[in-house]
Coordinates of C-alpha atoms in Angstrom, one line a residue:
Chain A
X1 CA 282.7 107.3 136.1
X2 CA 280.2 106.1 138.5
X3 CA 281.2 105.5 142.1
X4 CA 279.1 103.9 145.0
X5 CA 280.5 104.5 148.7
X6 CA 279.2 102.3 151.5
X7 CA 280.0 102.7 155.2
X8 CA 282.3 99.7 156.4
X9 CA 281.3 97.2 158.4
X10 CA 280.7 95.1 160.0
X11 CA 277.8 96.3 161.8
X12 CA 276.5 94.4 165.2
X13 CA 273.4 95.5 167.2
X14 CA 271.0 94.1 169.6
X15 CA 267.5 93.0 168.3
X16 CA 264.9 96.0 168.1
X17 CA 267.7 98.7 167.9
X18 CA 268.2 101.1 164.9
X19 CA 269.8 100.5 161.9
X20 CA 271.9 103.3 159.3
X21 CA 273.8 102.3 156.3
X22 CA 275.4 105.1 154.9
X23 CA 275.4 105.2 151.1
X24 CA 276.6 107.8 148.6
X25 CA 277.4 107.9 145.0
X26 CA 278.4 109.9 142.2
X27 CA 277.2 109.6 138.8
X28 CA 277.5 110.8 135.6
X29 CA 273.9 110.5 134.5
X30 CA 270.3 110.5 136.7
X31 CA 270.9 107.2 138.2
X32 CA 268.1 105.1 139.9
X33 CA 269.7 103.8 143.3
X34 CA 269.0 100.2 144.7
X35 CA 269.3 98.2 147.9
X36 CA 270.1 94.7 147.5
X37 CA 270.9 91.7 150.8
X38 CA 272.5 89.1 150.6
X39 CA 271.6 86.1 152.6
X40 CA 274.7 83.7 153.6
X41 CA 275.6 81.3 150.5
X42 CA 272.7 82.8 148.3
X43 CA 272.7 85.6 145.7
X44 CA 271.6 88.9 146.2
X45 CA 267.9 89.8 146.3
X46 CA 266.5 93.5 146.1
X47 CA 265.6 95.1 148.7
X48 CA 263.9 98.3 147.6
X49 CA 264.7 101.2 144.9
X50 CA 264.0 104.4 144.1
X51 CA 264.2 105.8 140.7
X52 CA 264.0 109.4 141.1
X53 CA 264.9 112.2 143.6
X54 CA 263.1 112.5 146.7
X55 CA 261.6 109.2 145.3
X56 CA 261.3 106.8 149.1
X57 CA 262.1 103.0 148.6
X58 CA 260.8 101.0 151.2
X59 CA 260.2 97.0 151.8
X60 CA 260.1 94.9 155.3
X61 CA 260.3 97.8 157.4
X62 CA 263.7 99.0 155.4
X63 CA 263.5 102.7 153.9
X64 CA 265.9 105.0 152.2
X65 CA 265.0 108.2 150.7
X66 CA 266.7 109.3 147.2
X67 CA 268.6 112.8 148.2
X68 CA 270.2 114.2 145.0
X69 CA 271.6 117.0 147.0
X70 CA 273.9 115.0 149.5
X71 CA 274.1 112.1 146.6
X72 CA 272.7 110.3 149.5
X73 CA 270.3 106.9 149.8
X74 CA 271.0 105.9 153.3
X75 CA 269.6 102.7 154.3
X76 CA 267.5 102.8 157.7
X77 CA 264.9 100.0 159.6
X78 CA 263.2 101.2 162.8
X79 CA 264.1 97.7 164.8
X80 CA 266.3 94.9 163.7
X81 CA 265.3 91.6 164.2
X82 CA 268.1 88.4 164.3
X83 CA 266.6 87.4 161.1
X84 CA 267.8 90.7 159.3
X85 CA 271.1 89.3 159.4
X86 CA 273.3 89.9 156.4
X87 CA 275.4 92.0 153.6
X88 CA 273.9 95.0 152.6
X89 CA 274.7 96.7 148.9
X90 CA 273.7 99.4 147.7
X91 CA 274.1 100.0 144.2
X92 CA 272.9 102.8 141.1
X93 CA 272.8 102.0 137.6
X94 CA 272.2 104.6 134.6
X95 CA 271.1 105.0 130.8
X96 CA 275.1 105.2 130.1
X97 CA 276.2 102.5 131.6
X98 CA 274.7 99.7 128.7
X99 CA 272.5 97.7 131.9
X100 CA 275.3 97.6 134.2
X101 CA 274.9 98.3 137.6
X102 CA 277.7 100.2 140.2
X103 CA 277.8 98.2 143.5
X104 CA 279.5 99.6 147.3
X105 CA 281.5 97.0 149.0
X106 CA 278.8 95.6 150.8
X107 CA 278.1 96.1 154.6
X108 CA 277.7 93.2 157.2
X109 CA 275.2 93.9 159.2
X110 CA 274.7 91.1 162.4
X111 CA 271.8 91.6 164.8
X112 CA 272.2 89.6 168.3
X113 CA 268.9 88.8 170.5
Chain B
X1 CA 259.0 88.9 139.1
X2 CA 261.8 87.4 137.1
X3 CA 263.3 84.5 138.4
X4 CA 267.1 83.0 137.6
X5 CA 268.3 79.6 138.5
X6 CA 271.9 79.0 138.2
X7 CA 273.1 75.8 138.3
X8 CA 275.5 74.0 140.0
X9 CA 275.0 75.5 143.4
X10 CA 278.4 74.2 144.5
X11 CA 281.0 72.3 142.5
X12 CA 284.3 71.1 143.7
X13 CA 286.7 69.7 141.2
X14 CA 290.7 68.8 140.3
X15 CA 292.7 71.5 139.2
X16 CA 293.1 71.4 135.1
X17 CA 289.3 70.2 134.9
X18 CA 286.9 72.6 133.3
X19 CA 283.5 73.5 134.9
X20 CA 280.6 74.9 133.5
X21 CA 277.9 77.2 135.1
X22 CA 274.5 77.6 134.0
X23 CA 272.1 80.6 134.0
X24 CA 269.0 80.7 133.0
X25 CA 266.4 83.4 133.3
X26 CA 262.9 81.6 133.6
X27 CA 260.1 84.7 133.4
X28 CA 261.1 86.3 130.4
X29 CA 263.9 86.5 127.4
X30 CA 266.7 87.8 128.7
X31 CA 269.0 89.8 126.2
X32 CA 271.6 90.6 128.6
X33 CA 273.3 88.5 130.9
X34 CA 275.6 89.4 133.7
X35 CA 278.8 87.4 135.3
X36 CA 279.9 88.2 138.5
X37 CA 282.8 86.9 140.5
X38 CA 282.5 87.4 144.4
X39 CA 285.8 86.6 147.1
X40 CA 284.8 86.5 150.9
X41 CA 283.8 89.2 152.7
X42 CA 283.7 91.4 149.7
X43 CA 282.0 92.9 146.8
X44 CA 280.8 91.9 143.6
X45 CA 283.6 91.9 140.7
X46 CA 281.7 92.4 137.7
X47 CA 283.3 90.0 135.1
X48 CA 281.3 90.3 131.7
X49 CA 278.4 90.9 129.9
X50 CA 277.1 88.0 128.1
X51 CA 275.0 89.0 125.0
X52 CA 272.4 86.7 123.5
X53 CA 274.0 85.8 119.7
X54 CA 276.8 88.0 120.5
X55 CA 279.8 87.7 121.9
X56 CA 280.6 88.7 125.4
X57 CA 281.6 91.9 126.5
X58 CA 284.6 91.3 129.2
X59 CA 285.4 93.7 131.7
X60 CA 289.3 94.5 131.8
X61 CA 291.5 92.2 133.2
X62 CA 289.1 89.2 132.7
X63 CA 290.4 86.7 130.6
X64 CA 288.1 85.8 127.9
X65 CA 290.0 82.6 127.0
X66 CA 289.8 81.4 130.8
X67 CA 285.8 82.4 131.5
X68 CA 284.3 80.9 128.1
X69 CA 280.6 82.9 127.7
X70 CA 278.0 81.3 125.5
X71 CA 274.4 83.0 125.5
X72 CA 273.0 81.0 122.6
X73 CA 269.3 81.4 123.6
X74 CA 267.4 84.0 125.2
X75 CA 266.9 82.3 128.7
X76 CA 270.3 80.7 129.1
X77 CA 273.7 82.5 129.8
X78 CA 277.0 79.5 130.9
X79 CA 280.0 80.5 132.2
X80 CA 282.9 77.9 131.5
X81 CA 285.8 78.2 133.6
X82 CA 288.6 76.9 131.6
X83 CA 291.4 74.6 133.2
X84 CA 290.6 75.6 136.8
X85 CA 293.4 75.9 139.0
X86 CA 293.0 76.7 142.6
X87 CA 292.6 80.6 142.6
X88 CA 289.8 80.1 140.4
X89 CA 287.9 79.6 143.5
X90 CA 285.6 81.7 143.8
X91 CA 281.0 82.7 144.0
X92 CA 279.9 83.1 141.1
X93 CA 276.6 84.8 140.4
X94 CA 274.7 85.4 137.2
X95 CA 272.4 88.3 136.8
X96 CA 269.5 89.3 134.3
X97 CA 268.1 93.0 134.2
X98 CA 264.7 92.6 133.7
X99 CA 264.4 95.8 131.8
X100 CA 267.3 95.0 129.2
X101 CA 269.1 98.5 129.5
X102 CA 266.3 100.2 131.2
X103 CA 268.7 101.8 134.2
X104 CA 265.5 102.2 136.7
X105 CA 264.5 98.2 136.8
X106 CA 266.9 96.3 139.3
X107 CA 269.1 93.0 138.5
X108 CA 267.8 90.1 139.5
X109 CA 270.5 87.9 140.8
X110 CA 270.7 83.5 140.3
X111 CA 271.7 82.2 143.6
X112 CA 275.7 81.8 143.0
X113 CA 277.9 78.8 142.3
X114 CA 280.3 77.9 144.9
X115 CA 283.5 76.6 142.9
X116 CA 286.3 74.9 144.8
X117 CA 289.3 74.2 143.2
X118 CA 291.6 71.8 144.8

């Protein structure tokens, strides 16, 4: 079955440092892979995707790059600001999975100024 | 992009009372409806798919008699939790893939329901 492993948190840095969240997956189809944050006390909004290897997501300074050969899409932004504060999923969904989508656990990420 | 409202934002309620959440998908028909169940600090629990004129498709270890599933119309999904007792406490958020099964369109999420039992 389809698996998505996200690196724990939580995650604290200073504003304007660099941010990695690790992600990998395995999958039994071609999955597209996702980014989604969740604000406190909201529901989760979607950060960027990529729907193809090699394929580059990026949105508000946020990238991650589709590797099919590390089953990789590791989340990266250049400089963190305070406002970037919140829970990071990444998640994959595929043709044989009826619509449903595979979701990590999630990392907290908290940027201090 | 599609937008979901979900509806209460926050409830809090008796134990034994029943409390209904509503979903609705407000750019387009949505075929498919997804329930999720989220504790603190952790990750989202898929709990069923909710199928417009169908019924729902539970995950295991959900029970279908407690979270009641109606998706009568093509923009709105509810979620009744039966007879709430206290570890039915819980964020619950509603999701609508905007592509139906098309795997490369993401889920767009409704901004949870805070229930709290007491």
């Amino acid at each position: 079955g389809n698996s998505v492993t996200q690196m724990e948190g939580p995650v604290t840095l200073s504003e304007e440092a660099f941010l990695t969240i690790n992600c990998t997956y395995t999958a039994t189809g071609y999955p597209s892979l996702f980014w989604y944050v969740q604000y406190p006390g909201e529901g989760l909004q979607l950060l960027l995707k990529a729907t193809k290897a090699d394929d580059k997501g990026s949105n508000k300074g946020f990238e991650a790059t589709y590797r099919k050969e590390t089953t990789s899409f590791h989340l990266e932004k250049g400089s963190v600001q305070v406002s970037d504060s919140a829970v990071y999923f990444c998640a994959l969904s595929d043709n044989t999975n009826a619509g449903k989508s595979t979701f990590g656990d999630g990392t907290t990420l908290t940027v201090k100024p | 992009g599609a937008v979901v409202s979900q509806h209460p934002s926050w409830v809090i309620c008796k134990s034994g009372t029943s409390v209904k959440i509503e979903c609705r998908s407000l750019d387009f028909q949505a075929t498919t409806m997804f329930w999720y169940r989220q504790f603190p600090k952790q990750s989202l629990m898929l709990m069923a798919t909710s199928n417009e004129g169908s019924k729902a498709t539970y995950e295991q270890g959900v029970e279908k008699d407690k979270f009641l599933i109606n998706h009568a119309s093509l923009t709105l999904s509810t979620l009744t939790v039966t007879s709430a007792h206290p570890e039915d406490s819980s964020f619950y958020i509603c999701s609508v893939n905007q592509g139906a099964l098309d795997s490369n369109q993401p889920q767009h999420f409704g901004d949870g329901t805070r229930l709290s039992i007491l």
